[in-house]
Coordinates of C-alpha atoms in Angstrom, one line a residue:
X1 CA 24.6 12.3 17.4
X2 CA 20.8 11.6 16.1
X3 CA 18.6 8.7 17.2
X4 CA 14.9 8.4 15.1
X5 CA 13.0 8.2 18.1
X6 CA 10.5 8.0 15.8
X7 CA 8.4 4.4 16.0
X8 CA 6.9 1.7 14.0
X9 CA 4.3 -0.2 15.6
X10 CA 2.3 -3.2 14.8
X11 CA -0.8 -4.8 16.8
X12 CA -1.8 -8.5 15.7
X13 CA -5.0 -10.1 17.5
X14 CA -5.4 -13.8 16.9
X15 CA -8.1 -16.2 17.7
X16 CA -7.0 -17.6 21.5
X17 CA -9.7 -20.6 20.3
X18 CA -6.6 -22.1 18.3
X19 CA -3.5 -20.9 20.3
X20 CA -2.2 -19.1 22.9
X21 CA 1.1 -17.0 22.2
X22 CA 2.1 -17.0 26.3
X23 CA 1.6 -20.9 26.3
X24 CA 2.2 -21.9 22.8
X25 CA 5.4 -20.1 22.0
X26 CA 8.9 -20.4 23.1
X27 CA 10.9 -17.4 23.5
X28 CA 13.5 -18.7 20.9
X29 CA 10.6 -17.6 18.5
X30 CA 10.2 -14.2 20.1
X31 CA 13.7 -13.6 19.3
X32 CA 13.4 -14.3 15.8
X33 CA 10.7 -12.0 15.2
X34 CA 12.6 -9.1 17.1
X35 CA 15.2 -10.3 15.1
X36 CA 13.9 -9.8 11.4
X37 CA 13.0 -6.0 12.8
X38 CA 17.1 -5.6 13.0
X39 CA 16.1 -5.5 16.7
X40 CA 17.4 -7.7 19.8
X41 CA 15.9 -8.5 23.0
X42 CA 17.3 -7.2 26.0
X43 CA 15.3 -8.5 29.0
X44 CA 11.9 -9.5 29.9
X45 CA 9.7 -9.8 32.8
X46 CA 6.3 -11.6 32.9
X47 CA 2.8 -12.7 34.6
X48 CA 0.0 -15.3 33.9
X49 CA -1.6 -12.9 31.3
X50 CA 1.3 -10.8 29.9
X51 CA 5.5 -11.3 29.0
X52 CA 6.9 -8.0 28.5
X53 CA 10.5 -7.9 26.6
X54 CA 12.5 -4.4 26.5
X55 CA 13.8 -4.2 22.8
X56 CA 17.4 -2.7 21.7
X57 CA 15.0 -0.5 20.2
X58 CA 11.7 -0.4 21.8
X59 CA 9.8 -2.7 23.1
X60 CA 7.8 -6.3 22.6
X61 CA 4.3 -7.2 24.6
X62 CA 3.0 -10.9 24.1
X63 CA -0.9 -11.9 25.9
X64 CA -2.5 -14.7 25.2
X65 CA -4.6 -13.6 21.8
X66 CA -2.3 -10.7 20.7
X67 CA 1.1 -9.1 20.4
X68 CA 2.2 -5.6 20.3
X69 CA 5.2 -4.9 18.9
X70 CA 6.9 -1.2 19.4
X71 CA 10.7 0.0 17.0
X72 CA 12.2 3.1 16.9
X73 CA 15.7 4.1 14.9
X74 CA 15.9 2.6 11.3
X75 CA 14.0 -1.0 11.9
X76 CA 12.3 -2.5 9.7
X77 CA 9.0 -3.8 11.7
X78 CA 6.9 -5.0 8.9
X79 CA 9.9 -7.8 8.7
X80 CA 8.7 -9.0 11.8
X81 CA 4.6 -8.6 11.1
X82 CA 5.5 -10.6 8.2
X83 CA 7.1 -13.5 10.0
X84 CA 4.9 -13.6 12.3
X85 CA 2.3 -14.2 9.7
X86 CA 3.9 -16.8 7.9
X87 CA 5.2 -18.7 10.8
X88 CA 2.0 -18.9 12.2
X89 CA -0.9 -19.0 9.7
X90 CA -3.5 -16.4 8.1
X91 CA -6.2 -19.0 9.9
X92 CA -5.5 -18.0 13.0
X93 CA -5.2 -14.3 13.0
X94 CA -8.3 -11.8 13.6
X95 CA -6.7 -8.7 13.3
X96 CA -3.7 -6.9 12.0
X97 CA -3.0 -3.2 12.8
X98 CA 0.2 -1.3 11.7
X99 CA 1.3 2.3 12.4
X100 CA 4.1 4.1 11.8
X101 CA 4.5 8.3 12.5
X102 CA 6.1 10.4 10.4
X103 CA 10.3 10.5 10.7
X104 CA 12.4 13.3 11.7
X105 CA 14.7 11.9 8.4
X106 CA 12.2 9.8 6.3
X107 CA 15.3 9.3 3.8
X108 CA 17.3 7.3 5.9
X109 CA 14.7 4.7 7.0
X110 CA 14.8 1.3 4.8
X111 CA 11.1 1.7 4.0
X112 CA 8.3 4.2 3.7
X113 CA 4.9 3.5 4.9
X114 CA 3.8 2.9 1.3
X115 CA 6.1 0.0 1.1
X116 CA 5.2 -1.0 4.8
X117 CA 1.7 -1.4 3.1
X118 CA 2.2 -2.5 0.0
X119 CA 4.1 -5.8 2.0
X120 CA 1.5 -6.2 4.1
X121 CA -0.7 -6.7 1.3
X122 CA 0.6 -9.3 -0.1
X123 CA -1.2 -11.2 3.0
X124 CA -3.6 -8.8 4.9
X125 CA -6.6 -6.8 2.7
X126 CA -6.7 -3.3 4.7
X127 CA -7.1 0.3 4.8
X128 CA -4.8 2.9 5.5
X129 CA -6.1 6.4 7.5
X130 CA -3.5 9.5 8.5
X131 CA -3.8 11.1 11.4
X132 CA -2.8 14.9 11.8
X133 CA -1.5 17.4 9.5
X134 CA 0.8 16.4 6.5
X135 CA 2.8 19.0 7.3
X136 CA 3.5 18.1 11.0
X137 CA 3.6 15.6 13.3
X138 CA 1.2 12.9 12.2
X139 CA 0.8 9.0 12.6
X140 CA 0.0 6.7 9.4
X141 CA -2.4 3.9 10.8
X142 CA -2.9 0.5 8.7
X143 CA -5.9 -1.6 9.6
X144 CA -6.6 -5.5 8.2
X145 CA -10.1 -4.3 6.4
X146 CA -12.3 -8.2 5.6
X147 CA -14.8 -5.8 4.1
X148 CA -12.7 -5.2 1.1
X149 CA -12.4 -9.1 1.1
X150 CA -14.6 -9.3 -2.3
X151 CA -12.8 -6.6 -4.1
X152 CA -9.0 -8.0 -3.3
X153 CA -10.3 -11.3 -4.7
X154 CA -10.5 -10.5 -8.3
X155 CA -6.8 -10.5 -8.1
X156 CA -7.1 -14.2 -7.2
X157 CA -3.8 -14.1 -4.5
X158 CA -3.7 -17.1 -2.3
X159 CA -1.7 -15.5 0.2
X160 CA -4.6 -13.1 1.3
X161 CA -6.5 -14.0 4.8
X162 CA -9.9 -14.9 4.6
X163 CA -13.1 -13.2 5.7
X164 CA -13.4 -12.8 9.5
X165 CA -15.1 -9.3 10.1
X166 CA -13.5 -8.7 13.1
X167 CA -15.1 -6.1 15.6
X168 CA -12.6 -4.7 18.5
X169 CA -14.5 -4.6 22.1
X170 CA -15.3 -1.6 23.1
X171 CA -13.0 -2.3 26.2
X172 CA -10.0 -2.6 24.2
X173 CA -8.9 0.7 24.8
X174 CA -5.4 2.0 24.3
X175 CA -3.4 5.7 25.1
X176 CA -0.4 7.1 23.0
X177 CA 1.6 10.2 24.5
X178 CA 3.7 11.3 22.3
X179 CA 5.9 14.6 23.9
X180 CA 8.2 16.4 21.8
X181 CA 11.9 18.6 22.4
X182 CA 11.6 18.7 26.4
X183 CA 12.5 21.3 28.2
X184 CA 16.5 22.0 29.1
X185 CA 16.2 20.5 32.6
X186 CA 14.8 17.0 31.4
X187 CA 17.2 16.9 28.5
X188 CA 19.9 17.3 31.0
X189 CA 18.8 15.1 33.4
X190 CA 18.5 12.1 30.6
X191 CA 21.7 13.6 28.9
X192 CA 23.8 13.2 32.4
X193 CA 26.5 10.5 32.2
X194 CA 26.1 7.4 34.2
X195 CA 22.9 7.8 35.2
X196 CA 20.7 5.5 36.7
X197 CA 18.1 3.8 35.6
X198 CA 16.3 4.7 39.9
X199 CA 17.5 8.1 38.8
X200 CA 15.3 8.2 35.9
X201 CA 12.5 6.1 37.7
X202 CA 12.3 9.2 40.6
X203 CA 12.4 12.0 37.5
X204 CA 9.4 10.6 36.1
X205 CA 7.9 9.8 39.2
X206 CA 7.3 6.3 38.0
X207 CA 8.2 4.7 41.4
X208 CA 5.0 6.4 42.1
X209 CA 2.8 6.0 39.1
X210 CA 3.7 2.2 38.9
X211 CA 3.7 1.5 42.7
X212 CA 2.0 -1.8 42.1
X213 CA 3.7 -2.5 38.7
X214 CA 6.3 -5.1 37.8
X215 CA 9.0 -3.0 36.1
X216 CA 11.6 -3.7 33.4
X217 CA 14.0 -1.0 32.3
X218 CA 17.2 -0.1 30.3
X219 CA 19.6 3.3 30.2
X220 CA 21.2 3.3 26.7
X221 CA 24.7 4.1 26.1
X222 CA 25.4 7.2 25.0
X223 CA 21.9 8.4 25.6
X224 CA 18.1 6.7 25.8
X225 CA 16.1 5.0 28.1
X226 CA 13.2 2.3 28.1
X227 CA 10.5 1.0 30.3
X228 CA 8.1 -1.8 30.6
X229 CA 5.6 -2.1 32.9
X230 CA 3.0 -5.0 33.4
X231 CA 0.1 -5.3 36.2
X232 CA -2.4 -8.2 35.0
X233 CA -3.5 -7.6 31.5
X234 CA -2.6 -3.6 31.9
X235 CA 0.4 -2.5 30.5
X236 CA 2.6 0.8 30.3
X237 CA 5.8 1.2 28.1
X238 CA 8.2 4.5 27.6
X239 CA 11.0 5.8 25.2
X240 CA 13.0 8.3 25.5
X241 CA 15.0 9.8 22.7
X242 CA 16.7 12.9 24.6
X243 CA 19.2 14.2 22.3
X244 CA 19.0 17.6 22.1
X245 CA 18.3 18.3 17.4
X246 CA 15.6 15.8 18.3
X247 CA 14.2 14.9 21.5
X248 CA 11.3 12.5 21.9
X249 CA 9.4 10.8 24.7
X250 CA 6.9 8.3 23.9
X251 CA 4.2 6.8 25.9
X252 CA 1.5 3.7 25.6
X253 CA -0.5 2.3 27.8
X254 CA -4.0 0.5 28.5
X255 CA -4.5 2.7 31.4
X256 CA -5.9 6.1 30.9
X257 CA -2.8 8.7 29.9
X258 CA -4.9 11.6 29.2
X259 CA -5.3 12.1 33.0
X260 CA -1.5 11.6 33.5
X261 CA -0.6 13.8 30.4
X262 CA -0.7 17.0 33.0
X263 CA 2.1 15.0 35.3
X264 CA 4.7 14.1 32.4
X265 CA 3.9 17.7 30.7
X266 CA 4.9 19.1 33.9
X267 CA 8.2 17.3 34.5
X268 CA 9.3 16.9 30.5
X269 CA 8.0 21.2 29.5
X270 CA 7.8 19.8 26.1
X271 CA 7.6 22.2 23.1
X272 CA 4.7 20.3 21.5
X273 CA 2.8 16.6 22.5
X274 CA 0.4 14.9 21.0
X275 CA -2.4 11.9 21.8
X276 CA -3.7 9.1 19.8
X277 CA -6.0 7.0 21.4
X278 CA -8.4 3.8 20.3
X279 CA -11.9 3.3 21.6
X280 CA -11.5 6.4 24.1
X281 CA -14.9 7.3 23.7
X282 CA -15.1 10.2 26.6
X283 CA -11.7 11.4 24.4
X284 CA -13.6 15.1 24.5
X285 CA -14.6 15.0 27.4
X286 CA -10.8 14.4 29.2
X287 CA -9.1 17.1 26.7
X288 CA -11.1 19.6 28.1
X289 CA -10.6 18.0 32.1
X290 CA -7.2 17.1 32.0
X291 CA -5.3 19.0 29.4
X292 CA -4.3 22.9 30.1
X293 CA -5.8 25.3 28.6
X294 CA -2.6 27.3 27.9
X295 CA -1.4 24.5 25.3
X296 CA -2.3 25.6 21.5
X297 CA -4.6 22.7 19.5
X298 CA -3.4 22.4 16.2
X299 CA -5.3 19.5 15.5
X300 CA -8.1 17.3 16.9
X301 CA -9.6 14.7 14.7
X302 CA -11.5 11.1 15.2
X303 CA -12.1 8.5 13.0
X304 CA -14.3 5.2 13.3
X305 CA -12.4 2.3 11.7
X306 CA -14.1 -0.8 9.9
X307 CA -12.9 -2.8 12.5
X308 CA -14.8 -1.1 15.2
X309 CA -12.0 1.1 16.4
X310 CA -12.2 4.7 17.3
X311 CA -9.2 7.0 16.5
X312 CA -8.7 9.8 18.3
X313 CA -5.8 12.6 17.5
X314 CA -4.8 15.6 18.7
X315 CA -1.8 17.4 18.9
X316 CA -0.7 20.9 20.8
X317 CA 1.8 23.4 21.1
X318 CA 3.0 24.5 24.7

């Protein structure tokens, strides 16, 4: 049986000087917008700054000026972005990004990027960037872009957002680890009926990694497992896709992954992993502390965005 483990995701930033989506929002809403993804919500768990809700596919993260949204299988996440947009108002949002990496089977997804984008458009002016080769694993990134404000405007559409030359902080840092076909011990270990989700928690050594974390999680029937972890405003969220033509594990966090990437590596003996990371400006600097030097680069790239965002990519083969 095959999962796409592969994931959509969508970031939206609004101004917290006209709302706040922890205080503002009712979870009957949140539902909605999971719900026009072809999604469901499963649980949640929350703090003053952060609600985190574990997704039928993937996962959901509300603070008080931003979402971010995380689906996997055949979703269709730019349903939600586009809700979410009309429901609330192109006045009150700074920033949209959108990202989506490449399928295992494109053809049986509902959209392509291209049509992701082309959607989007119809409300956001942006820029699209990929990220790794063409020909491998790579991640399409979307980004609202008010510097093409001027040109969009010629086509006189009234459903475009206005000028607001958003900058990101550099603060606002985020870490992608994306590991791909583990090794035979963790496939079997996530392939083992009845399993728990404790099990799981003591083969990734979360219970230690997330001592001081407030923990949601989910074991899949047949196969697949989610996480969501909250501590303030920090944040850590995995899925696991472990069957066997296709196994994928992926990892996001605002706390630093690179230096954890040697852990997971060494319990997941992935084929191949790879790292995308925003306004990680050392990004050099931890590759060449924390990562083996056994592992093959294939590629290593960085990009500044528009909106102040630095990309960072690289991908290796074990």
């Amino acid at each position: 049986m095959f999962f796409e483990g592969s994931e959509k995701k969508a970031t939206i930033i609004i101004d917290p000087r006209q709302l706040s989506l922890l205080n503002d929002f009712t979870d009957d809403f949140w539902h909605q917008l999971v719900q026009c993804a072809d999604a469901q919500i499963l649980s949640s768990i929350s703090n003053k700054n952060c609600k985190a809700f574990v997704l039928s596919e993937s996962s959901l993260f509300i603070w008080h000026d931003r979402l971010l949204i995380i689906t996997c299988g055949n979703t269709r996440l730019v349903r939600s972005v586009e809700y979410f947009i009309q429901q609330v108002g192109k006045d009150k949002i700074e920033q949209v990004l959108y990202q989506r990496k490449n399928e295992y089977f494109a053809e049986a997804q509902a959209s392509t990027f291209h049509d992701d984008v082309q959607l989007l458009s119809q409300y956001v002016n942006g820029a699209t960037h990929r990220f790794g080769k063409l020909d491998n694993h790579h991640h399409y990134v979307f980004h609202q872009d008010d510097s093409l404000h001027k040109t969009s405007s010629s086509h006189n559409d009234s459903n475009l957002t206005k000028n607001k030359n958003f900058q990101a902080s550099a603060n606002d840092k985020t870490y992608g680890l994306s590991v791909y076909q583990m090794g035979k011990k963790a496939s079997d270990a996530f392939t083992t009926a009845d399993i728990s989700a404790q099990q799981i928690r003591t083969f990734l050594q979360l219970d230690t990694l997330l001592d001081d974390f407030l923990v949601d999680d989910f074991v899949f029937d047949p196969f697949g497992y989610s996480i969501n972890a909250i501590k303030g405003s920090d944040y850590l969220t995995i899925h696991v896709t472990p069957q066997e033509n296709g196994s994928y594990v992926s990892i996001e966090s605002s706390i630093n992954l690179i230096k954890l990437t040697p852990i997971f590596l060494s319990i997941l003996k992935p084929k191949s992993f790879g790292l995308l990371c925003f306004n990680e400006f050392d990004f050099n600097g931890l590759i060449e502390k924390y990562i083996p030097k056994k592992h093959i680069t294939n590629t290593m790239g960085n990009k500044q965005l528009s909106n102040n965002y630095l990309v960072c990519f690289a991908h290796y083969s074990c």
